Amino acid sequence: MSLDATTRKMQLMEFNETKSDRPNLTEARIVVSGGRGLKSGENFTI
């Protein structure tokens, strides 16, 4: 099955961007993450 522009049945009606003071991770060059396994900040060193 292939779909082309004439067979699509949806249209974008509205886009609501959320404002936040937090950084947008999708625009970050590098993301460093730590989870529960680290237990505390003292165990998180680079």
CSV table of N, CA and C in Angstrom, one decimal:
chain,number,residue,atom,x,y,z
A,1,MET,N,0.8,-1.2,0.0
A,1,MET,CA,0.0,0.0,0.0
A,1,MET,C,0.9,1.2,0.0
A,2,SER,N,0.6,2.1,-0.9
A,2,SER,CA,1.4,3.4,-0.9
A,2,SER,C,0.4,4.6,-0.8
A,3,LEU,N,0.9,5.6,-0.1
A,3,LEU,CA,0.0,6.8,0.0
A,3,LEU,C,0.7,8.0,-0.6
A,4,ASP,N,0.0,8.7,-1.3
A,4,ASP,CA,0.5,10.0,-1.9
A,4,ASP,C,-0.3,11.2,-1.4
A,5,ALA,N,0.0,12.3,-1.8
A,5,ALA,CA,-0.6,13.5,-1.2
A,5,ALA,C,-2.1,13.6,-1.5
A,6,THR,N,-2.6,12.9,-2.5
A,6,THR,CA,-4.0,13.0,-2.8
A,6,THR,C,-4.9,12.0,-2.0
A,7,THR,N,-4.2,11.0,-1.3
A,7,THR,CA,-5.0,10.1,-0.5
A,7,THR,C,-4.9,10.4,1.0
A,8,ARG,N,-4.2,11.4,1.4
A,8,ARG,CA,-4.2,11.8,2.8
A,8,ARG,C,-5.5,12.4,3.2
A,9,LYS,N,-5.9,12.0,4.4
A,9,LYS,CA,-7.2,12.6,4.9
A,9,LYS,C,-7.1,13.4,6.2
A,10,MET,N,-5.9,13.8,6.5
A,10,MET,CA,-5.7,14.7,7.7
A,10,MET,C,-5.0,16.0,7.3
A,11,GLN,N,-5.3,17.0,8.2
A,11,GLN,CA,-4.7,18.3,8.0
A,11,GLN,C,-4.4,18.9,9.3
A,12,LEU,N,-3.2,19.5,9.5
A,12,LEU,CA,-2.8,20.2,10.7
A,12,LEU,C,-3.6,21.4,10.8
A,13,MET,N,-4.4,21.5,11.9
A,13,MET,CA,-5.2,22.7,12.2
A,13,MET,C,-4.6,23.7,13.1
A,14,GLU,N,-3.8,23.2,14.0
A,14,GLU,CA,-3.2,24.2,15.0
A,14,GLU,C,-2.0,23.6,15.6
A,15,PHE,N,-1.0,24.4,16.0
A,15,PHE,CA,0.2,24.0,16.7
A,15,PHE,C,0.3,24.8,17.9
A,16,ASN,N,0.3,24.2,19.1
A,16,ASN,CA,0.5,25.0,20.3
A,16,ASN,C,1.8,24.7,20.9
A,17,GLU,N,2.7,25.7,21.0
A,17,GLU,CA,4.0,25.5,21.6
A,17,GLU,C,4.0,25.9,23.1
A,18,THR,N,4.5,25.0,23.9
A,18,THR,CA,4.5,25.2,25.3
A,18,THR,C,5.8,26.0,25.7
A,19,LYS,N,5.5,27.1,26.5
A,19,LYS,CA,6.6,27.9,27.0
A,19,LYS,C,7.1,27.3,28.3
A,20,SER,N,8.5,27.3,28.4
A,20,SER,CA,9.1,26.7,29.6
A,20,SER,C,10.4,27.4,29.9
A,21,ASP,N,10.8,27.4,31.2
A,21,ASP,CA,12.1,27.9,31.6
A,21,ASP,C,13.2,26.9,31.5
A,22,ARG,N,12.7,25.6,31.3
A,22,ARG,CA,13.7,24.5,31.2
A,22,ARG,C,14.3,24.5,29.7
A,23,PRO,N,15.5,24.0,29.6
A,23,PRO,CA,16.1,23.9,28.3
A,23,PRO,C,15.4,22.9,27.4
A,24,ASN,N,15.4,23.1,26.1
A,24,ASN,CA,14.8,22.2,25.1
A,24,ASN,C,15.8,21.1,24.8
A,25,LEU,N,15.6,19.9,25.2
A,25,LEU,CA,16.6,18.8,25.0
A,25,LEU,C,16.8,18.4,23.6
A,26,THR,N,15.8,18.7,22.8
A,26,THR,CA,15.9,18.3,21.3
A,26,THR,C,16.9,19.2,20.6
A,27,GLU,N,17.2,20.4,21.2
A,27,GLU,CA,18.2,21.3,20.6
A,27,GLU,C,19.6,21.2,21.2
A,28,ALA,N,19.8,20.3,22.2
A,28,ALA,CA,21.1,20.1,22.8
A,28,ALA,C,22.0,19.3,22.0
A,29,ARG,N,23.3,19.8,22.0
A,29,ARG,CA,24.3,19.0,21.2
A,29,ARG,C,24.7,17.8,22.0
A,30,ILE,N,24.7,17.9,23.3
A,30,ILE,CA,25.1,16.7,24.2
A,30,ILE,C,24.1,16.7,25.4
A,31,VAL,N,23.6,15.5,25.7
A,31,VAL,CA,22.7,15.3,26.8
A,31,VAL,C,23.3,14.3,27.7
A,32,VAL,N,23.5,14.6,29.0
A,32,VAL,CA,24.1,13.6,29.9
A,32,VAL,C,22.9,13.3,30.9
A,33,SER,N,22.7,12.1,31.2
A,33,SER,CA,21.6,11.7,32.0
A,33,SER,C,22.1,10.6,33.1
A,34,GLY,N,21.5,10.7,34.2
A,34,GLY,CA,21.8,9.7,35.3
A,34,GLY,C,20.5,9.3,35.9
A,35,GLY,N,20.4,8.0,36.3
A,35,GLY,CA,19.1,7.5,36.8
A,35,GLY,C,19.2,7.1,38.2
A,36,ARG,N,18.3,6.2,38.7
A,36,ARG,CA,18.2,5.8,40.0
A,36,ARG,C,19.4,5.0,40.5
A,37,GLY,N,20.1,4.3,39.5
A,37,GLY,CA,21.2,3.5,39.8
A,37,GLY,C,22.4,4.3,40.5
A,38,LEU,N,22.4,5.6,40.2
A,38,LEU,CA,23.5,6.4,40.8
A,38,LEU,C,23.2,6.8,42.3
A,39,LYS,N,22.0,6.6,42.7
A,39,LYS,CA,21.5,6.9,44.1
A,39,LYS,C,21.7,8.3,44.6
A,40,SER,N,22.8,9.0,44.4
A,40,SER,CA,22.9,10.4,44.8
A,40,SER,C,23.9,11.1,43.9
A,41,GLY,N,23.9,12.5,44.1
A,41,GLY,CA,24.8,13.3,43.3
A,41,GLY,C,26.3,13.0,43.5
A,42,GLU,N,26.7,12.5,44.6
A,42,GLU,CA,28.1,12.2,44.9
A,42,GLU,C,28.6,11.1,43.9
A,43,ASN,N,27.7,10.2,43.5
A,43,ASN,CA,28.0,9.1,42.6
A,43,ASN,C,28.0,9.6,41.1
A,44,PHE,N,27.6,10.8,40.8
A,44,PHE,CA,27.5,11.3,39.5
A,44,PHE,C,28.7,12.2,39.2
A,45,THR,N,29.8,11.6,38.7
A,45,THR,CA,31.0,12.4,38.3
A,45,THR,C,31.4,12.0,36.9
A,46,ILE,N,32.0,13.0,36.2
A,46,ILE,CA,32.4,12.8,34.9
A,46,ILE,C,33.9,12.9,34.8
